[in-house]
CSV table of C-alpha atoms in Angstrom, one decimal:
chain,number,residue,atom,x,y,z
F,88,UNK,CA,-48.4,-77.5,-27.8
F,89,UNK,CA,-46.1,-75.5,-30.5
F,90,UNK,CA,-48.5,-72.5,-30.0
F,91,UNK,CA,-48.3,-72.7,-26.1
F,92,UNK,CA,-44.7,-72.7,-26.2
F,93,UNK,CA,-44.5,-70.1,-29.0
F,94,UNK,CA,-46.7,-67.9,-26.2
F,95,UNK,CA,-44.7,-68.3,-23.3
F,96,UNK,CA,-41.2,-67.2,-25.1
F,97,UNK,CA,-43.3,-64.5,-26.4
F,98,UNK,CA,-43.8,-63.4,-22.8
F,99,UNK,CA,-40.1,-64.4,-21.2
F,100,UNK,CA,-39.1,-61.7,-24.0
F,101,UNK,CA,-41.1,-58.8,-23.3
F,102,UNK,CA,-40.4,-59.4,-19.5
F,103,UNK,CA,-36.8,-59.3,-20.4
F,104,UNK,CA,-37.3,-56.0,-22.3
F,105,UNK,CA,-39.1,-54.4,-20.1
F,106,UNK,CA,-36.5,-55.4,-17.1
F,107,UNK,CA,-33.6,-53.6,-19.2
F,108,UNK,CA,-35.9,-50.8,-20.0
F,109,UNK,CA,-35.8,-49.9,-16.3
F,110,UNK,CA,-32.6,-50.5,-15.7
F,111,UNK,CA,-31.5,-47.9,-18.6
F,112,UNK,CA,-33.7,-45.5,-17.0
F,113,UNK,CA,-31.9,-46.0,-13.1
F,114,UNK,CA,-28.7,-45.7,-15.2
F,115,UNK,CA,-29.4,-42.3,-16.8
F,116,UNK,CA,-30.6,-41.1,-13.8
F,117,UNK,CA,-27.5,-42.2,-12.6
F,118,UNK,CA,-25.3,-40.0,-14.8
F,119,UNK,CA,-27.3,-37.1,-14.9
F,120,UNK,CA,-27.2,-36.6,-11.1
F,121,UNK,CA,-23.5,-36.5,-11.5
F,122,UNK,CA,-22.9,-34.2,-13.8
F,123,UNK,CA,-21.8,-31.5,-11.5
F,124,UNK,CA,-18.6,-31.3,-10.3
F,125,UNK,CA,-17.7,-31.1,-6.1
F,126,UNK,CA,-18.0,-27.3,-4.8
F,127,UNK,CA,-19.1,-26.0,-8.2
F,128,UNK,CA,-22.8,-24.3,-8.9
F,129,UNK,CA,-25.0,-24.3,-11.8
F,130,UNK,CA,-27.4,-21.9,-11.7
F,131,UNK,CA,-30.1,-21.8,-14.2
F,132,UNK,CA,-32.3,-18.7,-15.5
F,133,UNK,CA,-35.5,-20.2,-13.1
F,134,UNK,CA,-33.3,-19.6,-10.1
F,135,UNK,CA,-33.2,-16.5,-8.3
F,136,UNK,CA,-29.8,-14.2,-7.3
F,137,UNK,CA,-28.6,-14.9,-4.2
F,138,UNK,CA,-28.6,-11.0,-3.8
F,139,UNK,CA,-32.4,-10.6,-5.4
F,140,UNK,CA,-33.4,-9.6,-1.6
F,141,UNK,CA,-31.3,-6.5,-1.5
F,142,UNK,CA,-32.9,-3.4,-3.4
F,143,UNK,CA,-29.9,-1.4,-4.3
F,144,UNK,CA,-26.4,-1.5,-5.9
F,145,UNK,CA,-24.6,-5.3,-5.8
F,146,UNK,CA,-21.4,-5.5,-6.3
F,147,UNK,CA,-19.0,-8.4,-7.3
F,148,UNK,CA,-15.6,-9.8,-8.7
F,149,UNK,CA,-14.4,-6.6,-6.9
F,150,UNK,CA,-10.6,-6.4,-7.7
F,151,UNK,CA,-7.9,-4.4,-5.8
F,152,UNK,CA,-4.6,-2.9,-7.9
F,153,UNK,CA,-1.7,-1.0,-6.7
F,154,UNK,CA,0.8,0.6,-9.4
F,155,UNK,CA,3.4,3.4,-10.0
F,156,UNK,CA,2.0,6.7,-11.2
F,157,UNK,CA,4.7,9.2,-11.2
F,158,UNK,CA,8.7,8.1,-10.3
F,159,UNK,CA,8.8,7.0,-6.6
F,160,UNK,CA,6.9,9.5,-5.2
F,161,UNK,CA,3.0,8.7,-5.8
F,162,UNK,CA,1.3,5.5,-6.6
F,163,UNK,CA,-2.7,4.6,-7.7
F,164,UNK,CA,-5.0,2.8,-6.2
F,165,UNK,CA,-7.5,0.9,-8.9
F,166,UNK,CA,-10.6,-0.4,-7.6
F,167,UNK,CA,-13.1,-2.8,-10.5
F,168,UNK,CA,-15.2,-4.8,-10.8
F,169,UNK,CA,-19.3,-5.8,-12.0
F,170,UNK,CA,-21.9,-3.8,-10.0
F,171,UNK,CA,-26.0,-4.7,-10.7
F,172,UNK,CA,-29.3,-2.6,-10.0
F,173,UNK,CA,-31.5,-4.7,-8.2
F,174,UNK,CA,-33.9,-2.1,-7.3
F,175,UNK,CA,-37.2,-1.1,-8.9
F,176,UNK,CA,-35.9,2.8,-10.4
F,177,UNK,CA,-33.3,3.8,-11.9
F,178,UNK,CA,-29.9,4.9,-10.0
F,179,UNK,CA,-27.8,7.3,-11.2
F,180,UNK,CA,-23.9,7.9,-11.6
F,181,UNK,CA,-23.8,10.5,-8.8
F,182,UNK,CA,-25.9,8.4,-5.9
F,183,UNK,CA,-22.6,5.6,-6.7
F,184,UNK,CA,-20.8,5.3,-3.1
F,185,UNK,CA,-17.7,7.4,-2.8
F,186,UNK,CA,-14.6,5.8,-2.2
F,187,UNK,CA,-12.9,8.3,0.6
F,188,UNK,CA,-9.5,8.5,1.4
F,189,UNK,CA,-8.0,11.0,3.7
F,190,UNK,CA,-11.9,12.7,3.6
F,191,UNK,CA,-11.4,13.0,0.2
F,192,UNK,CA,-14.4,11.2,-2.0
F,193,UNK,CA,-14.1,9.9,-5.0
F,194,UNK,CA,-16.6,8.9,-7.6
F,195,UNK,CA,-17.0,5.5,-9.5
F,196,UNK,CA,-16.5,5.8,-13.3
F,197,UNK,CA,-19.5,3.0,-14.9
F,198,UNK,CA,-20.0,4.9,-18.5
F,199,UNK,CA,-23.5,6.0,-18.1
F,200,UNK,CA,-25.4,8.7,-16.5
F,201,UNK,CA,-27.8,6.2,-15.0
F,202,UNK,CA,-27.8,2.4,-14.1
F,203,UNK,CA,-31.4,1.5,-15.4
F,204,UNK,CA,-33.6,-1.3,-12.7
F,205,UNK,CA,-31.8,-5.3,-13.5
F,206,UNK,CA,-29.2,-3.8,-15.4
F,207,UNK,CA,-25.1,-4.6,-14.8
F,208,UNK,CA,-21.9,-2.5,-15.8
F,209,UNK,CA,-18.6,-2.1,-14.8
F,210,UNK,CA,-17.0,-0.3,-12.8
F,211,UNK,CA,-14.2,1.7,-12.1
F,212,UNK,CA,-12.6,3.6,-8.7
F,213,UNK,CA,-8.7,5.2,-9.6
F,214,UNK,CA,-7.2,7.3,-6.7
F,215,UNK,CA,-3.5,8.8,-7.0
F,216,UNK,CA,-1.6,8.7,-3.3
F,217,UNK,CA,1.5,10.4,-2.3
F,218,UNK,CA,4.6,7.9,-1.0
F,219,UNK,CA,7.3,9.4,1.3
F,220,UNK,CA,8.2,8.3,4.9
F,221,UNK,CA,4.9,10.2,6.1
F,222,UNK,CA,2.6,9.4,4.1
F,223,UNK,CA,2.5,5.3,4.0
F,224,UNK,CA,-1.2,4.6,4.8
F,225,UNK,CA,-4.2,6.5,4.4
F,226,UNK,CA,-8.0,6.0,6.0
F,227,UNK,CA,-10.1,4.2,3.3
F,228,UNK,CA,-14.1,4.1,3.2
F,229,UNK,CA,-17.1,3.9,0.7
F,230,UNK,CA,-20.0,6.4,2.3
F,231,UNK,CA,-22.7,5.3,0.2
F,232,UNK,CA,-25.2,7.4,-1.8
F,233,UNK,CA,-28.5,9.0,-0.4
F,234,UNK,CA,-31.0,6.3,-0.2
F,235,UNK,CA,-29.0,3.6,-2.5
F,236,UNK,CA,-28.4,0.2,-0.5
F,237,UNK,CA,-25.6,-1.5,-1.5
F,238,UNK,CA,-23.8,-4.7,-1.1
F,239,UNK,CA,-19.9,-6.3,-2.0
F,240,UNK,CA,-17.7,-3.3,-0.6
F,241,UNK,CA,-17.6,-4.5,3.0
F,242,UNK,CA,-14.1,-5.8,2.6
F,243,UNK,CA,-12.8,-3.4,0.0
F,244,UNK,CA,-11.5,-0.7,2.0
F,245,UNK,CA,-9.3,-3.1,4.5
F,246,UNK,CA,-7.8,-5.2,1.5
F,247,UNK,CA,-7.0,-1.4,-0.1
F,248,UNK,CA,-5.3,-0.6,3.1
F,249,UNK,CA,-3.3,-3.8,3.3
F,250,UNK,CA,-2.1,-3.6,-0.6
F,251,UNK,CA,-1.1,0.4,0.1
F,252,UNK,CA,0.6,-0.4,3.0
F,253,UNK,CA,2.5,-2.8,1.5
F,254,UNK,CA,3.0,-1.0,-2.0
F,255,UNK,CA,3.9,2.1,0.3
F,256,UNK,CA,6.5,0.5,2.2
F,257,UNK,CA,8.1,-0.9,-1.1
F,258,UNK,CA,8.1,2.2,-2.8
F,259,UNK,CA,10.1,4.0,0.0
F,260,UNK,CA,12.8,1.5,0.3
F,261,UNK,CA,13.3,1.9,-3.4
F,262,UNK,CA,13.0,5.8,-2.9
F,263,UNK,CA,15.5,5.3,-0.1
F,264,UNK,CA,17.8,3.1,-2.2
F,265,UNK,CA,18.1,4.7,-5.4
F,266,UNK,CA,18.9,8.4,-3.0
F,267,UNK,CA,21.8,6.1,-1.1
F,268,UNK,CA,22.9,5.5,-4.9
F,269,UNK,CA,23.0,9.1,-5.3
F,270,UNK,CA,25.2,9.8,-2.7
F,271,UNK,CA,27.5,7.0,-3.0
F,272,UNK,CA,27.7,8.1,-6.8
F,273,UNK,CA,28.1,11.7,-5.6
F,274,UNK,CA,31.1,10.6,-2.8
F,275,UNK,CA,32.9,9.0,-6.2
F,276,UNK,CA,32.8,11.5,-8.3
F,277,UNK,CA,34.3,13.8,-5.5
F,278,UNK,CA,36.7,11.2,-4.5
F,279,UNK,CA,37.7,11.1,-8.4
F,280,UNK,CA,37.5,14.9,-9.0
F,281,UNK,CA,40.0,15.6,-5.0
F,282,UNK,CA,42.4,12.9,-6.5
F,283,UNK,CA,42.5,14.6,-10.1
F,284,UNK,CA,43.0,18.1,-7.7
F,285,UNK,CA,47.1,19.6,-8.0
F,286,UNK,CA,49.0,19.1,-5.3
F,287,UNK,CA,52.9,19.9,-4.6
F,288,UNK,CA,55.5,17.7,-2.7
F,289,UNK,CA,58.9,18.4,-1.5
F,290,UNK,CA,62.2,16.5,-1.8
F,291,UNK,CA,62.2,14.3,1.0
F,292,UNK,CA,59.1,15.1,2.2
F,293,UNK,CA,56.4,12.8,3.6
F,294,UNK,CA,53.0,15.3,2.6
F,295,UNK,CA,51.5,16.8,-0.1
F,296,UNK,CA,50.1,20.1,0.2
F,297,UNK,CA,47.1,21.8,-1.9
F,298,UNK,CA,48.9,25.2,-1.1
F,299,UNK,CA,52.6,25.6,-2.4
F,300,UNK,CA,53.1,28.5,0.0
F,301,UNK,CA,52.0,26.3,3.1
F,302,UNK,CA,53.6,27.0,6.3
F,303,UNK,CA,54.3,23.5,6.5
F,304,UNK,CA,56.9,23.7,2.9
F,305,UNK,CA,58.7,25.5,5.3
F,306,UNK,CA,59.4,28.0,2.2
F,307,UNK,CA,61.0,25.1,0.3
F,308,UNK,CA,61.0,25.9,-3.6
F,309,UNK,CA,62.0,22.7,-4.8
F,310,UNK,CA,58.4,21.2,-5.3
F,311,UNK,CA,57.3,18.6,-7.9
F,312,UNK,CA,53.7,19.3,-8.7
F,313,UNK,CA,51.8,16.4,-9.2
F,314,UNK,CA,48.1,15.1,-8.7
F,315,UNK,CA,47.0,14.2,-5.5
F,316,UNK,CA,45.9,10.5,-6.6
F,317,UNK,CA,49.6,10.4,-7.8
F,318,UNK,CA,50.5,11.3,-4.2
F,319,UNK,CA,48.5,9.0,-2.3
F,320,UNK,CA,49.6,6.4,-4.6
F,321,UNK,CA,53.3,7.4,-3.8
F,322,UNK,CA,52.8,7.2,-0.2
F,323,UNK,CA,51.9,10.5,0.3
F,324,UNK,CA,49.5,11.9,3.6
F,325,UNK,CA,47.5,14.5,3.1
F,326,UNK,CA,49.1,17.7,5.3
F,327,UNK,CA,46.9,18.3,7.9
F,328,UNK,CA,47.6,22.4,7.4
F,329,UNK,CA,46.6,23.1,3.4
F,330,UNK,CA,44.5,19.9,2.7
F,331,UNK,CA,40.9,19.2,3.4
């Protein structure tokens, strides 16, 4: 009886044990599908590119910058970013696409002569624009190289023409307000320099005159000399003969 009983809580046990076993397995598997947080993607060295289909130049994190280059009358346009060889040969520096603007092409700066088949480098595109009232957006392009495929420029020349028009238009306000600066600085100091300017009054008159022999003096010698500031501060008017 002792050994039957001593059998059968032998066997409750290991039924018990090997229920929780399985349910620590269901609970791992549990927490290892959920590892990965909503939107984001893990992608492992088995997994192939999304781009491996396309045989050519890919290019990614593709960044657009806008900056002064020289006062307020030119800007540069950067263009960066990551570009891989996913072709079979070797691509050099020169078959890069040319960034055109205005029919003007400009090359892509990677350090290297030649972007070897798998490999990735960075990239580089700078242009220098002029900024006046006619020159506030320009025609922007890539024209790819002979027989190179490529892929991640599609949007780069409209985002460069939004930023430019943009930066453009910024630029020439500034350029318009620091010029109305000017001249309003220019109008003071002539103000100041007219006022500092000799003038002569009479005794009882109600002008001053620039010229003590004006017609309007009426050949009156009794004149106080005195600067025109002084004048108009003493209720003088300008005379309309002798005084500009």
């Amino acid at each position: 009886m002792r050994v039957a009983r001593l059998v059968s809580v032998l066997i409750a046990a290991a039924l018990v044990l090997s229920l929780g076993a399985c349910g620590m397995l269901e609970l791992d598997g549990g927490l290892g599908a959920s590892t990965s947080e909503p939107g984001s993607t893990i992608t492992t060295d088995s997994e192939e590119p999304a781009d491996a289909g396309i045989e050519g130049l890919v290019f990614s994190d593709v960044g657009v910058y806008t900056s002064k280059s020289v006062g307020l009358t030119s800007m540069r346009v950067t263009v960066r970013g990551t570009v891989q060889n996913t072709s079979a040969k070797g691509v050099a520096s020169s078959s890069f696409p040319k960034l055109e603007c205005d029919g003007i092409g400009y090359v892509a700066e990677i350090g290297t002569q030649q972007l070897a088949p798998g490999e990735s480098c960075e990239f580089t595109y700078g242009v220098e624009c002029r900024v006046d009232e006619d020159h506030q957006s320009y025609g922007w392009s890539f024209t790819e190289g002979e027989g190179v495929l490529c892929q991640g420029l599609e949007d780069v020349p409209q985002c460069i023409d939004e930023q430019t028009r943009a930066y453009a238009a910024e630029m020439v306000e500034a350029k318009r307000a620091a010029e109305s600066d000017e001249v309003k600085q220019n109008r003071r100091d002539a103000e100041e320099e007219h006022r500092a300017t000799t003038c002569f009054v009479s005794w009882g008159g109600e002008f001053y005159h620039e010229n003590p022999t004006c017609p309007g003096l009426e050949g009156d010698r009794n004149l106080e000399e005195m600067t025109i500031g002084k004048a108009i501060d003493g209720g003088y008017a300008p005379c309309q003969l002798c005084t500009y």
